[in-house]
Amino acid sequence: MNKTTKRFTVVIGTIMTVAMVGSLILPLLSGQVAQSDFGAETPQPTRMPEPTFPPPPDISTIDFEATYLHPSGLFTVAAPTGWLSASSSNTADELRASLNNADAQSVVEARIIKNHGGISGAEELSAYFDRTWLGQSWREYWSWDETARKISDAGHVVIDFNLTRSRTYFIARQESWLQDGDIYSVRVVTAENAPRELKYLLEGVTDNVRRIEAFADAPFDWKAYFDNLDKHIIRFPAHWQLTDAAQGLPATIVGDSVTMVVETHDVALANDADAIHWIEKWRDGLEALTVEAIDVGGAPGFRVSYQIQTLDGATDSGLSVMLNGFDNRLHVANARVGDTDLDLLQVDAAEYPMISVLDSFRLLPELEVSAN
């Protein structure tokens, strides 16, 4: 009986021990299972939304009638409808203009590059646009890849690209050629869904890059001021400043101790005496020194050197270029250099940059700038 009782007690104790141990272990196992199940059911990270492109621009609404004038005053380019000036630059070696259409995610770019290497054919031109040059030109994009290159029947180098930026994919085409002894290049970037529009834009812009013939040999790294109402233009060194200007009103340009005013007056000058009389009435205390007749691009006029006494008793030397305009008005570029006693028509022009500046004064009655 005692043996039976002991066995029963042992069995009961074993069962209770197993139950107690199970009560401790099972929750842990259950937690591990739950954690394992939770891991299996954890949602995967949501995919980043792919960028969506706007529909391609309707080419039936795009024309090339607007004209953009580069800040150097050396060339114009036709601006497609909806594309606005985004940036520009000019160095001694290159002119660049960029037009942007944010809604269409498209950029149009035109360049004129000095042909220092004497490139004379399409094969040499193609070699010029090597991977190093292209990589520098595409540095604003995350990645780029050249997908095709050919030389057209006209001797133009045409290069196609794929581009990426901010998870967005673009296509581009660049067309380059030799003209006026320099390298011309136009490229168009569009969303990847607009290849037909890209070709249309490239053709329209390429056919409408125009050099200003009056400045064919002028330095690339000067700036220009063009009055779109009075139709006169003047170029000056890049470090000079346009301090006061408005279309149809006098403009002031300063630099290197020179102050220059460009303006228009309702008068015409017939001869040297008229020119001397007009300049001497321009300011009190002014004395004309030398006068010479000139003709600038078909516009007759005069150059008159003078001296003028300042309020402090010093002497300034001046030179005025006066052109009879096609609008029967007198267009004047008048420059003074402080504290000098010179006849600026009797000095070495190379020593006085202001003389080259005044010699750049032109009338461009046919130029209608409508894009900026």
Coordinates of C-alpha atoms in Angstrom, one line a residue:
M1 CA 0.0 0.0 0.0
N2 CA 2.8 2.3 0.9
K3 CA 4.6 1.5 -2.3
T4 CA 1.5 2.2 -4.3
T5 CA 1.0 5.5 -2.5
K6 CA 4.7 6.5 -3.2
R7 CA 4.4 5.6 -6.9
F8 CA 1.2 7.7 -7.1
T9 CA 2.9 10.6 -5.4
V10 CA 5.9 10.4 -7.7
V11 CA 3.6 10.3 -10.8
I12 CA 1.6 13.3 -9.5
G13 CA 4.7 15.2 -8.7
T14 CA 6.2 14.5 -12.2
I15 CA 3.0 15.7 -13.9
M16 CA 3.0 18.8 -11.8
T17 CA 6.6 19.5 -12.5
V18 CA 6.1 19.0 -16.2
A19 CA 3.1 21.3 -16.1
M20 CA 5.0 24.0 -14.2
V21 CA 8.0 23.8 -16.6
G22 CA 5.6 23.9 -19.5
S23 CA 3.9 27.0 -18.2
L24 CA 7.3 28.7 -18.2
I25 CA 8.6 27.4 -21.5
L26 CA 5.5 27.4 -23.7
P27 CA 5.0 31.2 -23.6
L28 CA 8.6 31.7 -24.6
L29 CA 8.2 29.2 -27.5
S30 CA 4.9 30.9 -28.4
G31 CA 6.6 34.3 -28.4
Q32 CA 9.4 33.0 -30.7
V33 CA 6.8 31.5 -33.0
A34 CA 4.9 34.8 -33.0
Q35 CA 8.0 36.7 -33.7
S36 CA 8.9 34.3 -36.5
D37 CA 5.4 34.6 -37.9
F38 CA 5.5 38.4 -37.5
G39 CA 8.7 38.5 -39.5
A40 CA 7.3 36.4 -42.2
E41 CA 4.3 38.8 -42.5
T42 CA 6.2 42.1 -42.3
P43 CA 5.2 44.2 -45.3
Q44 CA 7.9 44.8 -47.8
P45 CA 9.1 48.5 -48.2
T46 CA 6.8 50.5 -50.5
R47 CA 8.5 51.0 -53.9
M48 CA 9.5 54.5 -54.5
P49 CA 7.1 56.0 -57.1
E50 CA 8.5 56.2 -60.5
P51 CA 8.6 59.8 -61.8
T52 CA 5.9 60.5 -64.3
F53 CA 6.5 62.7 -67.3
P54 CA 4.2 65.3 -68.7
P55 CA 2.8 64.5 -72.1
P56 CA 5.1 65.5 -74.9
P57 CA 4.6 69.2 -76.0
D58 CA 2.3 69.7 -78.9
I59 CA 4.7 70.7 -81.7
S60 CA 1.8 72.4 -83.6
T61 CA 1.9 75.1 -80.9
I62 CA 5.7 75.6 -81.1
D63 CA 7.3 78.2 -83.5
F64 CA 10.7 79.8 -83.6
E65 CA 9.7 83.4 -84.1
A66 CA 11.0 84.7 -80.8
T67 CA 14.6 85.9 -80.8
Y68 CA 17.1 85.6 -77.9
L69 CA 20.2 87.8 -77.9
H70 CA 23.2 86.4 -76.1
P71 CA 24.5 88.8 -73.4
S72 CA 27.8 89.1 -75.3
G73 CA 25.8 90.7 -78.2
L74 CA 27.6 88.3 -80.6
F75 CA 24.8 86.0 -81.7
T76 CA 21.1 85.3 -81.6
V77 CA 19.1 82.1 -81.4
A78 CA 15.5 81.3 -82.1
A79 CA 13.7 80.6 -78.8
P80 CA 10.9 77.9 -79.2
T81 CA 7.5 78.9 -77.9
G82 CA 7.5 78.2 -74.1
W83 CA 11.3 78.1 -73.7
L84 CA 12.8 80.9 -71.6
S85 CA 16.3 82.0 -70.9
A86 CA 17.8 79.9 -68.0
S87 CA 21.5 80.7 -68.0
S88 CA 24.3 82.0 -70.2
S89 CA 28.0 82.4 -70.1
N90 CA 30.8 83.8 -72.2
T91 CA 34.5 83.3 -71.9
A92 CA 37.4 84.1 -74.2
D93 CA 36.9 80.7 -75.7
E94 CA 33.1 79.9 -75.6
L95 CA 29.7 81.4 -75.8
R96 CA 26.8 79.5 -74.3
A97 CA 23.0 80.1 -74.0
S98 CA 20.5 77.8 -72.3
L99 CA 16.7 78.0 -72.7
N100 CA 14.4 76.0 -70.4
N101 CA 10.8 74.8 -70.4
A102 CA 10.1 73.5 -66.9
D103 CA 6.6 72.2 -67.8
A104 CA 8.0 70.0 -70.6
Q105 CA 11.2 69.2 -68.6
S106 CA 13.2 70.2 -71.6
V107 CA 16.4 72.3 -72.2
V108 CA 17.7 73.8 -75.4
E109 CA 21.4 74.8 -75.4
A110 CA 23.4 76.6 -78.1
R111 CA 27.2 77.1 -78.1
I112 CA 29.8 78.8 -80.2
I113 CA 33.3 77.6 -79.5
K114 CA 36.6 79.1 -80.6
N115 CA 38.3 76.8 -83.0
H116 CA 41.8 77.1 -81.5
G117 CA 42.8 73.6 -82.8
G118 CA 42.2 74.5 -86.5
I119 CA 39.6 71.8 -87.0
S120 CA 38.8 71.6 -90.6
G121 CA 36.6 68.6 -91.2
A122 CA 33.8 66.5 -89.7
E123 CA 36.0 63.6 -88.5
E124 CA 38.2 66.0 -86.6
L125 CA 35.2 67.8 -85.2
S126 CA 33.8 64.4 -84.0
A127 CA 37.1 63.6 -82.3
Y128 CA 36.9 67.0 -80.5
F129 CA 33.7 65.9 -78.7
D130 CA 35.4 63.1 -76.8
R131 CA 34.4 61.5 -73.5
T132 CA 36.2 64.1 -71.4
W133 CA 34.5 67.1 -73.2
L134 CA 31.1 65.4 -73.0
G135 CA 31.5 64.4 -69.4
Q136 CA 32.2 68.0 -68.4
S137 CA 29.2 69.3 -70.4
W138 CA 26.8 66.7 -68.7
R139 CA 28.1 67.3 -65.2
E140 CA 24.7 68.5 -64.0
Y141 CA 23.2 65.1 -64.6
W142 CA 23.7 62.0 -62.4
S143 CA 24.7 59.8 -65.3
W144 CA 25.0 59.9 -69.1
D145 CA 25.6 57.5 -71.8
E146 CA 26.3 58.1 -75.5
T147 CA 24.0 55.8 -77.5
A148 CA 24.7 56.8 -81.2
R149 CA 27.0 59.0 -83.3
K150 CA 27.0 59.8 -86.9
I151 CA 28.2 62.4 -89.5
S152 CA 25.4 63.7 -91.6
D153 CA 25.5 64.4 -95.3
A154 CA 25.9 68.1 -94.5
G155 CA 29.1 67.3 -92.4
H156 CA 27.3 67.8 -89.1
V157 CA 28.3 65.6 -86.1
V158 CA 25.1 64.2 -84.5
I159 CA 25.4 62.5 -81.1
D160 CA 22.5 60.8 -79.1
F161 CA 22.5 60.4 -75.3
N162 CA 20.5 58.8 -72.5
L163 CA 20.6 60.8 -69.2
T164 CA 19.4 60.4 -65.6
R165 CA 18.9 62.9 -62.8
S166 CA 16.9 62.4 -59.6
R167 CA 15.5 59.0 -60.8
T168 CA 14.3 60.8 -63.9
Y169 CA 15.3 59.6 -67.4
F170 CA 15.9 61.9 -70.4
I171 CA 17.1 61.7 -73.9
A172 CA 19.2 64.2 -75.7
R173 CA 20.7 64.9 -79.2
Q174 CA 23.6 67.2 -80.0
E175 CA 24.3 68.6 -83.5
S176 CA 27.6 70.3 -84.2
W177 CA 29.2 71.9 -87.2
L178 CA 31.9 74.3 -88.4
Q179 CA 30.9 77.8 -89.4
D180 CA 32.6 81.2 -89.7
G181 CA 35.8 79.5 -88.6
D182 CA 34.3 78.5 -85.2
I183 CA 32.5 75.4 -83.8
Y184 CA 28.8 75.7 -83.5
S185 CA 26.8 73.2 -81.4
V186 CA 23.1 72.9 -80.4
R187 CA 21.7 70.2 -78.1
V188 CA 18.2 69.5 -76.9
V189 CA 17.2 67.5 -73.8
T190 CA 13.7 66.2 -73.4
A191 CA 11.8 63.6 -71.4
E192 CA 12.3 60.1 -72.6
N193 CA 8.8 60.0 -74.0
A194 CA 9.3 62.9 -76.4
P195 CA 11.7 61.7 -79.2
R196 CA 9.7 63.3 -82.0
E197 CA 9.5 66.6 -80.2
L198 CA 13.3 66.5 -79.6
K199 CA 14.0 66.2 -83.3
Y200 CA 11.6 69.0 -84.1
L201 CA 13.2 71.4 -81.5
L202 CA 16.7 70.5 -82.6
E203 CA 16.0 71.2 -86.3
G204 CA 14.2 74.5 -85.5
V205 CA 17.0 75.9 -83.3
T206 CA 19.9 74.6 -85.4
D207 CA 18.5 76.4 -88.4
N208 CA 18.2 79.7 -86.5
V209 CA 21.6 80.4 -84.8
R210 CA 22.8 83.8 -86.2
R211 CA 26.0 85.6 -85.6
I212 CA 25.9 89.4 -85.5
E213 CA 28.0 90.2 -88.5
A214 CA 29.1 93.6 -87.3
F215 CA 31.0 91.8 -84.5
A216 CA 32.5 88.9 -86.5
D217 CA 36.0 89.4 -85.1
A218 CA 35.0 90.8 -81.7
P219 CA 36.3 89.3 -78.4
F220 CA 34.0 86.7 -76.9
D221 CA 34.5 87.8 -73.3
W222 CA 32.9 91.3 -73.5
K223 CA 29.3 92.1 -72.6
A224 CA 26.8 94.1 -74.6
Y225 CA 24.0 96.6 -74.0
F226 CA 21.2 96.6 -76.6
D227 CA 18.3 99.0 -76.5
N228 CA 15.4 97.1 -78.1
L229 CA 13.5 100.4 -78.7
D230 CA 16.2 102.7 -80.0
K231 CA 18.0 99.8 -81.8
H232 CA 21.6 100.6 -80.8
I233 CA 24.1 98.3 -79.3
I234 CA 27.5 98.7 -77.7
R235 CA 30.0 96.2 -76.3
F236 CA 32.3 96.6 -73.3
P237 CA 34.7 94.6 -71.1
A238 CA 33.1 92.1 -68.8
H239 CA 34.3 93.9 -65.6
W240 CA 32.6 97.2 -66.6
Q241 CA 29.1 97.7 -65.2
L242 CA 25.8 98.8 -66.6
T243 CA 24.6 101.0 -63.8
D244 CA 21.5 102.6 -65.1
A245 CA 19.5 101.6 -68.2
A246 CA 15.9 101.3 -69.5
Q247 CA 14.6 100.7 -73.0
G248 CA 14.3 104.0 -74.8
L249 CA 16.2 105.9 -72.1
P250 CA 19.8 106.9 -71.5
A251 CA 22.1 104.1 -70.3
T252 CA 25.2 104.6 -68.1
I253 CA 28.2 102.3 -68.3
V254 CA 31.2 102.7 -66.0
G255 CA 34.7 101.1 -65.7
D256 CA 38.4 101.8 -65.7
S257 CA 37.9 105.5 -64.7
V258 CA 35.5 105.8 -67.7
T259 CA 31.9 107.0 -67.5
M260 CA 29.9 106.5 -70.7
V261 CA 26.4 107.5 -71.6
V262 CA 24.4 106.0 -74.5
E263 CA 21.3 107.9 -75.5
T264 CA 19.2 109.1 -78.4
H265 CA 18.2 112.7 -79.4
D266 CA 15.6 114.1 -81.8
V267 CA 18.1 115.8 -84.1
A268 CA 20.3 115.0 -87.1
L269 CA 23.8 116.3 -87.9
A270 CA 24.7 117.3 -91.4
N271 CA 28.3 118.3 -91.1
D272 CA 31.4 118.8 -88.9
A273 CA 30.2 122.2 -87.7
D274 CA 26.8 120.6 -86.6
A275 CA 28.7 117.9 -84.7
I276 CA 31.0 120.5 -82.9
H277 CA 28.0 122.7 -82.1
W278 CA 26.0 119.9 -80.7
I279 CA 28.7 118.4 -78.4
E280 CA 29.7 121.9 -77.1
K281 CA 26.0 122.5 -76.1
W282 CA 25.8 119.1 -74.4
R283 CA 27.6 120.4 -71.2
D284 CA 28.8 123.8 -70.0
G285 CA 32.6 124.1 -70.0
L286 CA 33.1 121.6 -72.9
E287 CA 35.5 122.4 -75.7
A288 CA 35.6 120.3 -78.9
L289 CA 39.1 119.4 -80.1
T290 CA 39.0 117.1 -83.2
V291 CA 36.1 116.0 -85.4
E292 CA 36.1 113.4 -88.1
A293 CA 33.3 112.0 -90.3
I294 CA 32.5 108.3 -90.1
D295 CA 30.1 105.7 -91.5
V296 CA 29.2 102.7 -89.3
G297 CA 27.2 100.0 -91.0
G298 CA 25.6 102.5 -93.4
A299 CA 24.8 105.0 -90.6
P300 CA 26.7 108.3 -91.2
G301 CA 28.0 110.3 -88.3
F302 CA 30.9 111.8 -86.5
R303 CA 33.6 111.2 -83.8
V304 CA 34.4 114.3 -81.8
S305 CA 37.1 114.5 -79.1
Y306 CA 36.8 117.1 -76.4
Q307 CA 37.9 118.3 -73.0
I308 CA 35.7 119.4 -70.1
Q309 CA 36.3 121.2 -66.8
T310 CA 34.9 119.5 -63.8
L311 CA 33.4 121.3 -60.8
D312 CA 36.6 120.6 -58.9
G313 CA 38.7 122.4 -61.6
A314 CA 40.2 119.2 -63.0
T315 CA 40.2 118.4 -66.7
D316 CA 38.4 115.3 -68.2
S317 CA 39.0 114.0 -71.7
G318 CA 36.1 112.8 -73.7
L319 CA 35.2 111.1 -77.0
S320 CA 31.7 111.0 -78.5
V321 CA 30.4 108.9 -81.3
M322 CA 27.3 110.3 -83.0
L323 CA 25.4 108.4 -85.6
N324 CA 22.4 109.6 -87.7
G325 CA 19.9 106.8 -87.3
F326 CA 17.6 105.3 -89.8
D327 CA 14.8 106.7 -87.6
N328 CA 16.0 110.3 -88.2
R329 CA 17.3 110.5 -84.7
L330 CA 20.8 111.0 -83.4
H331 CA 22.3 108.0 -81.5
V332 CA 25.2 109.0 -79.2
A333 CA 27.8 107.0 -77.2
N334 CA 29.7 109.6 -75.1
A335 CA 32.6 108.5 -72.9
R336 CA 34.7 110.5 -70.5
V337 CA 37.9 109.5 -68.7
G338 CA 38.7 111.4 -65.5
D339 CA 41.6 113.7 -64.7
T340 CA 43.4 113.6 -68.1
D341 CA 44.4 116.2 -70.6
L342 CA 44.3 114.4 -73.9
D343 CA 42.9 114.5 -77.4
L344 CA 41.5 111.0 -77.6
L345 CA 41.5 111.1 -81.4
Q346 CA 45.3 111.7 -81.4
V347 CA 46.4 108.9 -79.0
D348 CA 47.3 105.3 -79.5
A349 CA 43.9 103.5 -79.3
A350 CA 45.5 100.4 -77.9
E351 CA 46.3 102.3 -74.7
Y352 CA 42.7 103.3 -74.1
P353 CA 40.1 100.5 -74.2
M354 CA 37.3 103.1 -74.1
I355 CA 38.1 103.8 -77.8
S356 CA 37.5 100.2 -78.8
V357 CA 34.3 100.3 -76.8
L358 CA 33.1 103.4 -78.6
D359 CA 34.1 101.8 -81.9
S360 CA 31.7 98.9 -81.2
F361 CA 28.7 101.3 -81.2
R362 CA 26.3 100.1 -83.9
L363 CA 22.7 100.6 -85.0
L364 CA 20.8 97.3 -85.6
P365 CA 17.4 98.5 -86.8
E366 CA 16.4 95.0 -88.0
L367 CA 17.1 93.2 -84.7
E368 CA 13.9 92.5 -82.7
V369 CA 14.7 90.8 -79.4
S370 CA 11.6 89.1 -78.0
A371 CA 13.0 86.5 -75.7
N372 CA 14.9 86.9 -72.4

